[in-house]
């Protein structure tokens, strides 16, 4: 991926050395990260609500475990957790790193120490190194600290200022560490953006920040879970105000920041860029259900949330959502051989086509097929005519570039799900 540090790629490379480069093997790394994320949600909620000044520690600990368990269950059953845990991409790893970082962010404020501060700074740098979109979560942390210090100007100090100062120091140090090693990647990112790497993202409508959370649970489950989350804010907010504020800031600031940049700079509103924001939404819903006084009503509400969430996952699984790159590669290879060349758009999909063209015979891969990025024009022979076949993906290609390539390759060989194969004549 252009303009990103190779943290995930390096980990995946080691994983491939151990388990091979089959699709199951590569995707199992994401599946493992998905399972770890579920455990981290549980541990975070349990630690967040393990103590309180208004009730005994033992009593609150007894209350924390079921809340943590139901929050982890809601997250595990959400479509947003399931579908990204099945893709060989960096987002499940990023979510795991962000959840560890968030937990450490809270712990530093409660137990300020230089060791925790250094660990948090390193984790912040690692999160952004996995994907630059982790910076949206850093905005949430900065906003929460600003809110904390602002309220402390009005309220009497309770000794937590030192922990907040350590967290702010960690945040600044982590950002500094990242910029220390990422100058080249940031330059590549700017260049890739100017070249149209994000042009496939459309401008979001004004209701998209709210509709975004609908995608995690589904149209029918969303109103129920949103109502439970609102009840959690009202109910738990009476006795854990600071924690509820943190969950709300974590939930909304990354989404609003991404939305504002999409309107002011360029569209970049994509759900996977703010995956961690779905976690506090589901935590608040779990808290809301836990706040229901009647055990029978609480059971009905929990069952309803689970059933509707599973219904959304089932409905999603009934439809195919992948792009048929394997089938497109087979068609293009038959057309381009012998000694032919295949143009691929978007450019980064060259690696996908290379993988599928080599899957049956790695030793001969590339000996009789030449793969070229479609954007490099005359140098690849596309305009000159030596490249006869184009594989054109639906995503990642700007409209103007799609029109240009369709004019050069006017003959449609096959239209598949998410991708098409075109010929010059």
PDB file of N, CA and C in Angstrom, residues 271-358:
ATOM      1  N   UNK A 271     -15.372   3.172   6.742  1.00  0.00           N
ATOM      2  CA  UNK A 271     -15.597   2.605   8.077  1.00  0.00           C
ATOM      3  C   UNK A 271     -14.349   1.957   8.658  1.00  0.00           C
ATOM      4  N   UNK A 272     -13.523   1.303   7.827  1.00  0.00           N
ATOM      5  CA  UNK A 272     -12.367   0.605   8.368  1.00  0.00           C
ATOM      6  C   UNK A 272     -11.302   1.552   8.897  1.00  0.00           C
ATOM      7  N   UNK A 273     -11.395   2.837   8.551  1.00  0.00           N
ATOM      8  CA  UNK A 273     -10.432   3.806   9.063  1.00  0.00           C
ATOM      9  C   UNK A 273     -10.690   4.152  10.523  1.00  0.00           C
ATOM     10  N   UNK A 274     -11.868   3.828  11.029  1.00  0.00           N
ATOM     11  CA  UNK A 274     -12.200   4.136  12.435  1.00  0.00           C
ATOM     12  C   UNK A 274     -12.808   2.905  13.114  1.00  0.00           C
ATOM     13  N   UNK A 275     -12.232   1.750  12.873  1.00  0.00           N
ATOM     14  CA  UNK A 275     -12.788   0.511  13.428  1.00  0.00           C
ATOM     15  C   UNK A 275     -12.925   0.561  14.944  1.00  0.00           C
ATOM     16  N   UNK A 276     -11.955   1.144  15.624  1.00  0.00           N
ATOM     17  CA  UNK A 276     -11.991   1.126  17.086  1.00  0.00           C
ATOM     18  C   UNK A 276     -13.160   1.924  17.644  1.00  0.00           C
ATOM     19  N   UNK A 277     -13.731   2.853  16.873  1.00  0.00           N
ATOM     20  CA  UNK A 277     -14.848   3.660  17.375  1.00  0.00           C
ATOM     21  C   UNK A 277     -16.113   2.835  17.579  1.00  0.00           C
ATOM     22  N   UNK A 278     -16.196   1.675  16.942  1.00  0.00           N
ATOM     23  CA  UNK A 278     -17.362   0.812  17.154  1.00  0.00           C
ATOM     24  C   UNK A 278     -17.310   0.145  18.526  1.00  0.00           C
ATOM     25  N   UNK A 279     -16.128   0.014  19.095  1.00  0.00           N
ATOM     26  CA  UNK A 279     -15.975  -0.663  20.387  1.00  0.00           C
ATOM     27  C   UNK A 279     -16.675   0.106  21.509  1.00  0.00           C
ATOM     28  N   UNK A 280     -16.424   1.414  21.704  1.00  0.00           N
ATOM     29  CA  UNK A 280     -17.129   2.119  22.786  1.00  0.00           C
ATOM     30  C   UNK A 280     -18.644   2.165  22.577  1.00  0.00           C
ATOM     31  N   UNK A 281     -19.097   2.178  21.330  1.00  0.00           N
ATOM     32  CA  UNK A 281     -20.538   2.152  21.052  1.00  0.00           C
ATOM     33  C   UNK A 281     -21.153   0.877  21.631  1.00  0.00           C
ATOM     34  N   UNK A 282     -20.511  -0.258  21.396  1.00  0.00           N
ATOM     35  CA  UNK A 282     -21.034  -1.528  21.897  1.00  0.00           C
ATOM     36  C   UNK A 282     -20.843  -1.653  23.400  1.00  0.00           C
ATOM     37  N   UNK A 283     -19.766  -1.065  23.927  1.00  0.00           N
ATOM     38  CA  UNK A 283     -19.580  -1.062  25.381  1.00  0.00           C
ATOM     39  C   UNK A 283     -20.699  -0.280  26.063  1.00  0.00           C
ATOM     40  N   UNK A 284     -21.034   0.872  25.513  1.00  0.00           N
ATOM     41  CA  UNK A 284     -22.126   1.678  26.091  1.00  0.00           C
ATOM     42  C   UNK A 284     -23.451   0.925  26.027  1.00  0.00           C
ATOM     43  N   UNK A 285     -23.680   0.184  24.941  1.00  0.00           N
ATOM     44  CA  UNK A 285     -24.908  -0.612  24.840  1.00  0.00           C
ATOM     45  C   UNK A 285     -24.940  -1.690  25.918  1.00  0.00           C
ATOM     46  N   UNK A 286     -23.805  -2.340  26.161  1.00  0.00           N
ATOM     47  CA  UNK A 286     -23.740  -3.354  27.210  1.00  0.00           C
ATOM     48  C   UNK A 286     -24.000  -2.735  28.580  1.00  0.00           C
ATOM     49  N   UNK A 287     -23.448  -1.547  28.815  1.00  0.00           N
ATOM     50  CA  UNK A 287     -23.689  -0.850  30.079  1.00  0.00           C
ATOM     51  C   UNK A 287     -25.165  -0.498  30.236  1.00  0.00           C
ATOM     52  N   UNK A 288     -25.782  -0.049  29.130  1.00  0.00           N
ATOM     53  CA  UNK A 288     -27.192   0.310  29.187  1.00  0.00           C
ATOM     54  C   UNK A 288     -28.069  -0.864  29.562  1.00  0.00           C
ATOM     55  N   UNK A 289     -27.791  -2.029  28.991  1.00  0.00           N
ATOM     56  CA  UNK A 289     -28.573  -3.218  29.328  1.00  0.00           C
ATOM     57  C   UNK A 289     -28.309  -3.642  30.765  1.00  0.00           C
ATOM     58  N   UNK A 290     -27.069  -3.492  31.223  1.00  0.00           N
ATOM     59  CA  UNK A 290     -26.743  -3.834  32.609  1.00  0.00           C
ATOM     60  C   UNK A 290     -27.434  -2.906  33.602  1.00  0.00           C
ATOM     61  N   UNK A 291     -27.749  -1.679  33.165  1.00  0.00           N
ATOM     62  CA  UNK A 291     -28.392  -0.711  34.056  1.00  0.00           C
ATOM     63  C   UNK A 291     -29.889  -0.968  34.223  1.00  0.00           C
ATOM     64  N   UNK A 292     -30.468  -1.854  33.405  1.00  0.00           N
ATOM     65  CA  UNK A 292     -31.895  -2.161  33.538  1.00  0.00           C
ATOM     66  C   UNK A 292     -32.129  -2.875  34.864  1.00  0.00           C
ATOM     67  N   UNK A 293     -33.061  -2.378  35.645  1.00  0.00           N
ATOM     68  CA  UNK A 293     -33.281  -2.913  36.991  1.00  0.00           C
ATOM     69  C   UNK A 293     -33.881  -4.298  37.011  1.00  0.00           C
ATOM     70  N   UNK A 294     -34.851  -4.563  36.160  1.00  0.00           N
ATOM     71  CA  UNK A 294     -35.533  -5.853  36.163  1.00  0.00           C
ATOM     72  C   UNK A 294     -34.696  -6.897  35.433  1.00  0.00           C
ATOM     73  N   UNK A 295     -34.451  -8.035  36.069  1.00  0.00           N
ATOM     74  CA  UNK A 295     -33.638  -9.075  35.438  1.00  0.00           C
ATOM     75  C   UNK A 295     -34.331  -9.680  34.227  1.00  0.00           C
ATOM     76  N   UNK A 296     -35.657  -9.801  34.261  1.00  0.00           N
ATOM     77  CA  UNK A 296     -36.377 -10.356  33.116  1.00  0.00           C
ATOM     78  C   UNK A 296     -36.330  -9.410  31.916  1.00  0.00           C
ATOM     79  N   UNK A 297     -36.498  -8.103  32.169  1.00  0.00           N
ATOM     80  CA  UNK A 297     -36.405  -7.122  31.081  1.00  0.00           C
ATOM     81  C   UNK A 297     -34.974  -7.078  30.547  1.00  0.00           C
ATOM     82  N   UNK A 298     -34.011  -7.158  31.448  1.00  0.00           N
ATOM     83  CA  UNK A 298     -32.607  -7.174  31.044  1.00  0.00           C
ATOM     84  C   UNK A 298     -32.311  -8.381  30.148  1.00  0.00           C
ATOM     85  N   UNK A 299     -32.855  -9.525  30.485  1.00  0.00           N
ATOM     86  CA  UNK A 299     -32.653 -10.736  29.687  1.00  0.00           C
ATOM     87  C   UNK A 299     -33.284 -10.579  28.303  1.00  0.00           C
ATOM     88  N   UNK A 300     -34.489 -10.029  28.258  1.00  0.00           N
ATOM     89  CA  UNK A 300     -35.171  -9.832  26.968  1.00  0.00           C
ATOM     90  C   UNK A 300     -34.379  -8.859  26.090  1.00  0.00           C
ATOM     91  N   UNK A 301     -33.910  -7.757  26.693  1.00  0.00           N
ATOM     92  CA  UNK A 301     -33.150  -6.761  25.921  1.00  0.00           C
ATOM     93  C   UNK A 301     -31.853  -7.360  25.383  1.00  0.00           C
ATOM     94  N   UNK A 302     -31.150  -8.125  26.212  1.00  0.00           N
ATOM     95  CA  UNK A 302     -29.905  -8.749  25.771  1.00  0.00           C
ATOM     96  C   UNK A 302     -30.161  -9.752  24.655  1.00  0.00           C
ATOM     97  N   UNK A 303     -31.190 -10.563  24.824  1.00  0.00           N
ATOM     98  CA  UNK A 303     -31.519 -11.563  23.799  1.00  0.00           C
ATOM     99  C   UNK A 303     -31.899 -10.893  22.482  1.00  0.00           C
ATOM    100  N   UNK A 304     -32.656  -9.799  22.570  1.00  0.00           N
ATOM    101  CA  UNK A 304     -33.067  -9.081  21.368  1.00  0.00           C
ATOM    102  C   UNK A 304     -31.866  -8.507  20.636  1.00  0.00           C
ATOM    103  N   UNK A 305     -30.939  -7.913  21.367  1.00  0.00           N
ATOM    104  CA  UNK A 305     -29.732  -7.359  20.750  1.00  0.00           C
ATOM    105  C   UNK A 305     -28.915  -8.439  20.054  1.00  0.00           C
ATOM    106  N   UNK A 306     -28.758  -9.578  20.728  1.00  0.00           N
ATOM    107  CA  UNK A 306     -27.973 -10.671  20.157  1.00  0.00           C
ATOM    108  C   UNK A 306     -28.657 -11.237  18.919  1.00  0.00           C
ATOM    109  N   UNK A 307     -29.971 -11.468  19.001  1.00  0.00           N
ATOM    110  CA  UNK A 307     -30.691 -12.057  17.872  1.00  0.00           C
ATOM    111  C   UNK A 307     -30.663 -11.151  16.649  1.00  0.00           C
ATOM    112  N   UNK A 308     -30.897  -9.867  16.846  1.00  0.00           N
ATOM    113  CA  UNK A 308     -30.911  -8.937  15.716  1.00  0.00           C
ATOM    114  C   UNK A 308     -29.510  -8.773  15.117  1.00  0.00           C
ATOM    115  N   UNK A 309     -28.483  -8.779  15.967  1.00  0.00           N
ATOM    116  CA  UNK A 309     -27.117  -8.673  15.467  1.00  0.00           C
ATOM    117  C   UNK A 309     -26.743  -9.898  14.642  1.00  0.00           C
ATOM    118  N   UNK A 310     -27.106 -11.083  15.139  1.00  0.00           N
ATOM    119  CA  UNK A 310     -26.840 -12.305  14.383  1.00  0.00           C
ATOM    120  C   UNK A 310     -27.630 -12.335  13.077  1.00  0.00           C
ATOM    121  N   UNK A 311     -28.837 -11.783  13.100  1.00  0.00           N
ATOM    122  CA  UNK A 311     -29.623 -11.707  11.867  1.00  0.00           C
ATOM    123  C   UNK A 311     -28.937 -10.860  10.819  1.00  0.00           C
ATOM    124  N   UNK A 312     -28.292  -9.777  11.255  1.00  0.00           N
ATOM    125  CA  UNK A 312     -27.563  -8.922  10.313  1.00  0.00           C
ATOM    126  C   UNK A 312     -26.372  -9.666   9.720  1.00  0.00           C
ATOM    127  N   UNK A 313     -25.650 -10.401  10.547  1.00  0.00           N
ATOM    128  CA  UNK A 313     -24.511 -11.181  10.053  1.00  0.00           C
ATOM    129  C   UNK A 313     -24.991 -12.237   9.059  1.00  0.00           C
ATOM    130  N   UNK A 314     -26.107 -12.900   9.371  1.00  0.00           N
ATOM    131  CA  UNK A 314     -26.640 -13.926   8.473  1.00  0.00           C
ATOM    132  C   UNK A 314     -27.060 -13.318   7.130  1.00  0.00           C
ATOM    133  N   UNK A 315     -27.747 -12.188   7.175  1.00  0.00           N
ATOM    134  CA  UNK A 315     -28.175 -11.536   5.928  1.00  0.00           C
ATOM    135  C   UNK A 315     -26.974 -11.112   5.088  1.00  0.00           C
ATOM    136  N   UNK A 316     -25.932 -10.626   5.752  1.00  0.00           N
ATOM    137  CA  UNK A 316     -24.718 -10.225   5.034  1.00  0.00           C
ATOM    138  C   UNK A 316     -24.043 -11.427   4.384  1.00  0.00           C
ATOM    139  N   UNK A 317     -24.003 -12.546   5.100  1.00  0.00           N
ATOM    140  CA  UNK A 317     -23.314 -13.737   4.590  1.00  0.00           C
ATOM    141  C   UNK A 317     -24.053 -14.385   3.431  1.00  0.00           C
ATOM    142  N   UNK A 318     -25.320 -14.050   3.234  1.00  0.00           N
ATOM    143  CA  UNK A 318     -26.097 -14.646   2.145  1.00  0.00           C
ATOM    144  C   UNK A 318     -25.724 -14.068   0.789  1.00  0.00           C
ATOM    145  N   UNK A 319     -25.016 -12.949   0.778  1.00  0.00           N
ATOM    146  CA  UNK A 319     -24.644 -12.303  -0.481  1.00  0.00           C
ATOM    147  C   UNK A 319     -23.118 -12.309  -0.622  1.00  0.00           C
ATOM    148  N   UNK A 320     -22.612 -12.506  -1.843  1.00  0.00           N
ATOM    149  CA  UNK A 320     -21.155 -12.441  -2.038  1.00  0.00           C
ATOM    150  C   UNK A 320     -20.667 -10.996  -1.979  1.00  0.00           C
ATOM    151  N   UNK A 321     -19.530 -10.789  -1.339  1.00  0.00           N
ATOM    152  CA  UNK A 321     -18.982  -9.441  -1.188  1.00  0.00           C
ATOM    153  C   UNK A 321     -17.538  -9.341  -1.656  1.00  0.00           C
ATOM    154  N   UNK A 322     -16.999 -10.431  -2.184  1.00  0.00           N
ATOM    155  CA  UNK A 322     -15.619 -10.410  -2.638  1.00  0.00           C
ATOM    156  C   UNK A 322     -15.549 -10.009  -4.111  1.00  0.00           C
ATOM    157  N   UNK A 323     -14.367  -9.665  -4.553  1.00  0.00           N
ATOM    158  CA  UNK A 323     -14.119  -9.398  -5.969  1.00  0.00           C
ATOM    159  C   UNK A 323     -13.430 -10.617  -6.578  1.00  0.00           C
ATOM    160  N   UNK A 324     -13.813 -10.989  -7.785  1.00  0.00           N
ATOM    161  CA  UNK A 324     -13.355 -12.245  -8.387  1.00  0.00           C
ATOM    162  C   UNK A 324     -12.047 -12.052  -9.160  1.00  0.00           C
ATOM    163  N   UNK A 325     -10.994 -11.722  -8.420  1.00  0.00           N
ATOM    164  CA  UNK A 325      -9.691 -11.521  -9.039  1.00  0.00           C
ATOM    165  C   UNK A 325      -9.115 -12.826  -9.566  1.00  0.00           C
ATOM    166  N   UNK A 326      -9.348 -13.929  -8.861  1.00  0.00           N
ATOM    167  CA  UNK A 326      -8.835 -15.225  -9.306  1.00  0.00           C
ATOM    168  C   UNK A 326      -9.399 -15.574 -10.685  1.00  0.00           C
ATOM    169  N   UNK A 327     -10.716 -15.433 -10.849  1.00  0.00           N
ATOM    170  CA  UNK A 327     -11.346 -15.759 -12.126  1.00  0.00           C
ATOM    171  C   UNK A 327     -10.924 -14.796 -13.228  1.00  0.00           C
ATOM    172  N   UNK A 328     -10.787 -13.503 -12.878  1.00  0.00           N
ATOM    173  CA  UNK A 328     -10.351 -12.515 -13.864  1.00  0.00           C
ATOM    174  C   UNK A 328      -8.937 -12.798 -14.346  1.00  0.00           C
ATOM    175  N   UNK A 329      -8.075 -13.205 -13.416  1.00  0.00           N
ATOM    176  CA  UNK A 329      -6.697 -13.527 -13.787  1.00  0.00           C
ATOM    177  C   UNK A 329      -6.644 -14.708 -14.747  1.00  0.00           C
ATOM    178  N   UNK A 330      -7.479 -15.729 -14.514  1.00  0.00           N
ATOM    179  CA  UNK A 330      -7.495 -16.899 -15.390  1.00  0.00           C
ATOM    180  C   UNK A 330      -7.926 -16.521 -16.806  1.00  0.00           C
ATOM    181  N   UNK A 331      -8.972 -15.683 -16.918  1.00  0.00           N
ATOM    182  CA  UNK A 331      -9.446 -15.250 -18.239  1.00  0.00           C
ATOM    183  C   UNK A 331      -8.380 -14.425 -18.952  1.00  0.00           C
ATOM    184  N   UNK A 332      -7.774 -13.483 -18.236  1.00  0.00           N
ATOM    185  CA  UNK A 332      -6.759 -12.621 -18.847  1.00  0.00           C
ATOM    186  C   UNK A 332      -5.533 -13.419 -19.264  1.00  0.00           C
ATOM    187  N   UNK A 333      -5.142 -14.403 -18.446  1.00  0.00           N
ATOM    188  CA  UNK A 333      -3.963 -15.205 -18.780  1.00  0.00           C
ATOM    189  C   UNK A 333      -4.189 -16.016 -20.043  1.00  0.00           C
ATOM    190  N   UNK A 334      -5.386 -16.587 -20.191  1.00  0.00           N
ATOM    191  CA  UNK A 334      -5.671 -17.362 -21.413  1.00  0.00           C
ATOM    192  C   UNK A 334      -5.639 -16.477 -22.644  1.00  0.00           C
ATOM    193  N   UNK A 335      -6.102 -15.243 -22.495  1.00  0.00           N
ATOM    194  CA  UNK A 335      -6.159 -14.332 -23.642  1.00  0.00           C
ATOM    195  C   UNK A 335      -4.784 -13.786 -23.990  1.00  0.00           C
ATOM    196  N   UNK A 336      -3.957 -13.505 -22.979  1.00  0.00           N
ATOM    197  CA  UNK A 336      -2.674 -12.846 -23.212  1.00  0.00           C
ATOM    198  C   UNK A 336      -1.582 -13.802 -23.665  1.00  0.00           C
ATOM    199  N   UNK A 337      -1.658 -15.075 -23.319  1.00  0.00           N
ATOM    200  CA  UNK A 337      -0.611 -16.011 -23.712  1.00  0.00           C
ATOM    201  C   UNK A 337      -0.683 -16.280 -25.207  1.00  0.00           C
ATOM    202  N   UNK A 338       0.475 -16.655 -25.841  1.00  0.00           N
ATOM    203  CA  UNK A 338       1.797 -16.831 -25.217  1.00  0.00           C
ATOM    204  C   UNK A 338       2.589 -15.536 -25.214  1.00  0.00           C
ATOM    205  N   UNK A 339       3.458 -15.406 -24.234  1.00  0.00           N
ATOM    206  CA  UNK A 339       4.375 -14.259 -24.122  1.00  0.00           C
ATOM    207  C   UNK A 339       3.632 -12.935 -24.184  1.00  0.00           C
ATOM    208  N   UNK A 340       2.464 -12.895 -23.516  1.00  0.00           N
ATOM    209  CA  UNK A 340       1.682 -11.668 -23.556  1.00  0.00           C
ATOM    210  C   UNK A 340       1.909 -10.817 -22.326  1.00  0.00           C
ATOM    211  N   UNK A 341       1.176  -9.720 -22.263  1.00  0.00           N
ATOM    212  CA  UNK A 341       1.260  -8.815 -21.116  1.00  0.00           C
ATOM    213  C   UNK A 341      -0.148  -8.448 -20.688  1.00  0.00           C
ATOM    214  N   UNK A 342      -0.327  -8.253 -19.399  1.00  0.00           N
ATOM    215  CA  UNK A 342      -1.618  -7.895 -18.825  1.00  0.00           C
ATOM    216  C   UNK A 342      -1.470  -6.580 -18.077  1.00  0.00           C
ATOM    217  N   UNK A 343      -2.300  -5.605 -18.403  1.00  0.00           N
ATOM    218  CA  UNK A 343      -2.350  -4.354 -17.652  1.00  0.00           C
ATOM    219  C   UNK A 343      -3.346  -4.516 -16.510  1.00  0.00           C
ATOM    220  N   UNK A 344      -3.058  -3.890 -15.371  1.00  0.00           N
ATOM    221  CA  UNK A 344      -3.890  -4.038 -14.188  1.00  0.00           C
ATOM    222  C   UNK A 344      -4.172  -2.668 -13.598  1.00  0.00           C
ATOM    223  N   UNK A 345      -5.422  -2.418 -13.265  1.00  0.00           N
ATOM    224  CA  UNK A 345      -5.826  -1.192 -12.585  1.00  0.00           C
ATOM    225  C   UNK A 345      -6.811  -1.567 -11.471  1.00  0.00           C
ATOM    226  N   UNK A 346      -6.649  -1.035 -10.272  1.00  0.00           N
ATOM    227  CA  UNK A 346      -5.626  -0.077  -9.850  1.00  0.00           C
ATOM    228  C   UNK A 346      -4.236  -0.703  -9.792  1.00  0.00           C
ATOM    229  N   UNK A 347      -3.233   0.148  -9.727  1.00  0.00           N
ATOM    230  CA  UNK A 347      -1.853  -0.324  -9.832  1.00  0.00           C
ATOM    231  C   UNK A 347      -1.494  -1.358  -8.769  1.00  0.00           C
ATOM    232  N   UNK A 348      -1.963  -1.126  -7.525  1.00  0.00           N
ATOM    233  CA  UNK A 348      -1.564  -2.029  -6.444  1.00  0.00           C
ATOM    234  C   UNK A 348      -2.136  -3.428  -6.619  1.00  0.00           C
ATOM    235  N   UNK A 349      -3.163  -3.577  -7.473  1.00  0.00           N
ATOM    236  CA  UNK A 349      -3.754  -4.890  -7.710  1.00  0.00           C
ATOM    237  C   UNK A 349      -2.858  -5.778  -8.574  1.00  0.00           C
ATOM    238  N   UNK A 350      -1.756  -5.223  -9.079  1.00  0.00           N
ATOM    239  CA  UNK A 350      -0.784  -6.053  -9.784  1.00  0.00           C
ATOM    240  C   UNK A 350      -0.340  -7.210  -8.893  1.00  0.00           C
ATOM    241  N   UNK A 351      -0.179  -6.947  -7.615  1.00  0.00           N
ATOM    242  CA  UNK A 351       0.253  -8.004  -6.699  1.00  0.00           C
ATOM    243  C   UNK A 351      -0.811  -9.084  -6.540  1.00  0.00           C
ATOM    244  N   UNK A 352      -2.083  -8.685  -6.590  1.00  0.00           N
ATOM    245  CA  UNK A 352      -3.167  -9.673  -6.503  1.00  0.00           C
ATOM    246  C   UNK A 352      -3.138 -10.582  -7.729  1.00  0.00           C
ATOM    247  N   UNK A 353      -3.010  -9.988  -8.916  1.00  0.00           N
ATOM    248  CA  UNK A 353      -2.967 -10.765 -10.148  1.00  0.00           C
ATOM    249  C   UNK A 353      -1.716 -11.631 -10.185  1.00  0.00           C
ATOM    250  N   UNK A 354      -0.593 -11.106  -9.714  1.00  0.00           N
ATOM    251  CA  UNK A 354       0.638 -11.888  -9.670  1.00  0.00           C
ATOM    252  C   UNK A 354       0.461 -13.108  -8.771  1.00  0.00           C
ATOM    253  N   UNK A 355      -0.222 -12.918  -7.645  1.00  0.00           N
ATOM    254  CA  UNK A 355      -0.445 -14.033  -6.720  1.00  0.00           C
ATOM    255  C   UNK A 355      -1.279 -15.119  -7.399  1.00  0.00           C
ATOM    256  N   UNK A 356      -2.392 -14.738  -8.016  1.00  0.00           N
ATOM    257  CA  UNK A 356      -3.274 -15.745  -8.603  1.00  0.00           C
ATOM    258  C   UNK A 356      -2.701 -16.364  -9.875  1.00  0.00           C
ATOM    259  N   UNK A 357      -1.890 -15.623 -10.603  1.00  0.00           N
ATOM    260  CA  UNK A 357      -1.273 -16.193 -11.804  1.00  0.00           C
ATOM    261  C   UNK A 357      -0.170 -17.174 -11.447  1.00  0.00           C
ATOM    262  N   UNK A 358       0.374 -17.067 -10.247  1.00  0.00           N
ATOM    263  CA  UNK A 358       1.474 -17.925  -9.824  1.00  0.00           C
ATOM    264  C   UNK A 358       1.034 -19.046  -8.913  1.00  0.00           C
TER     265      UNK A 358
END
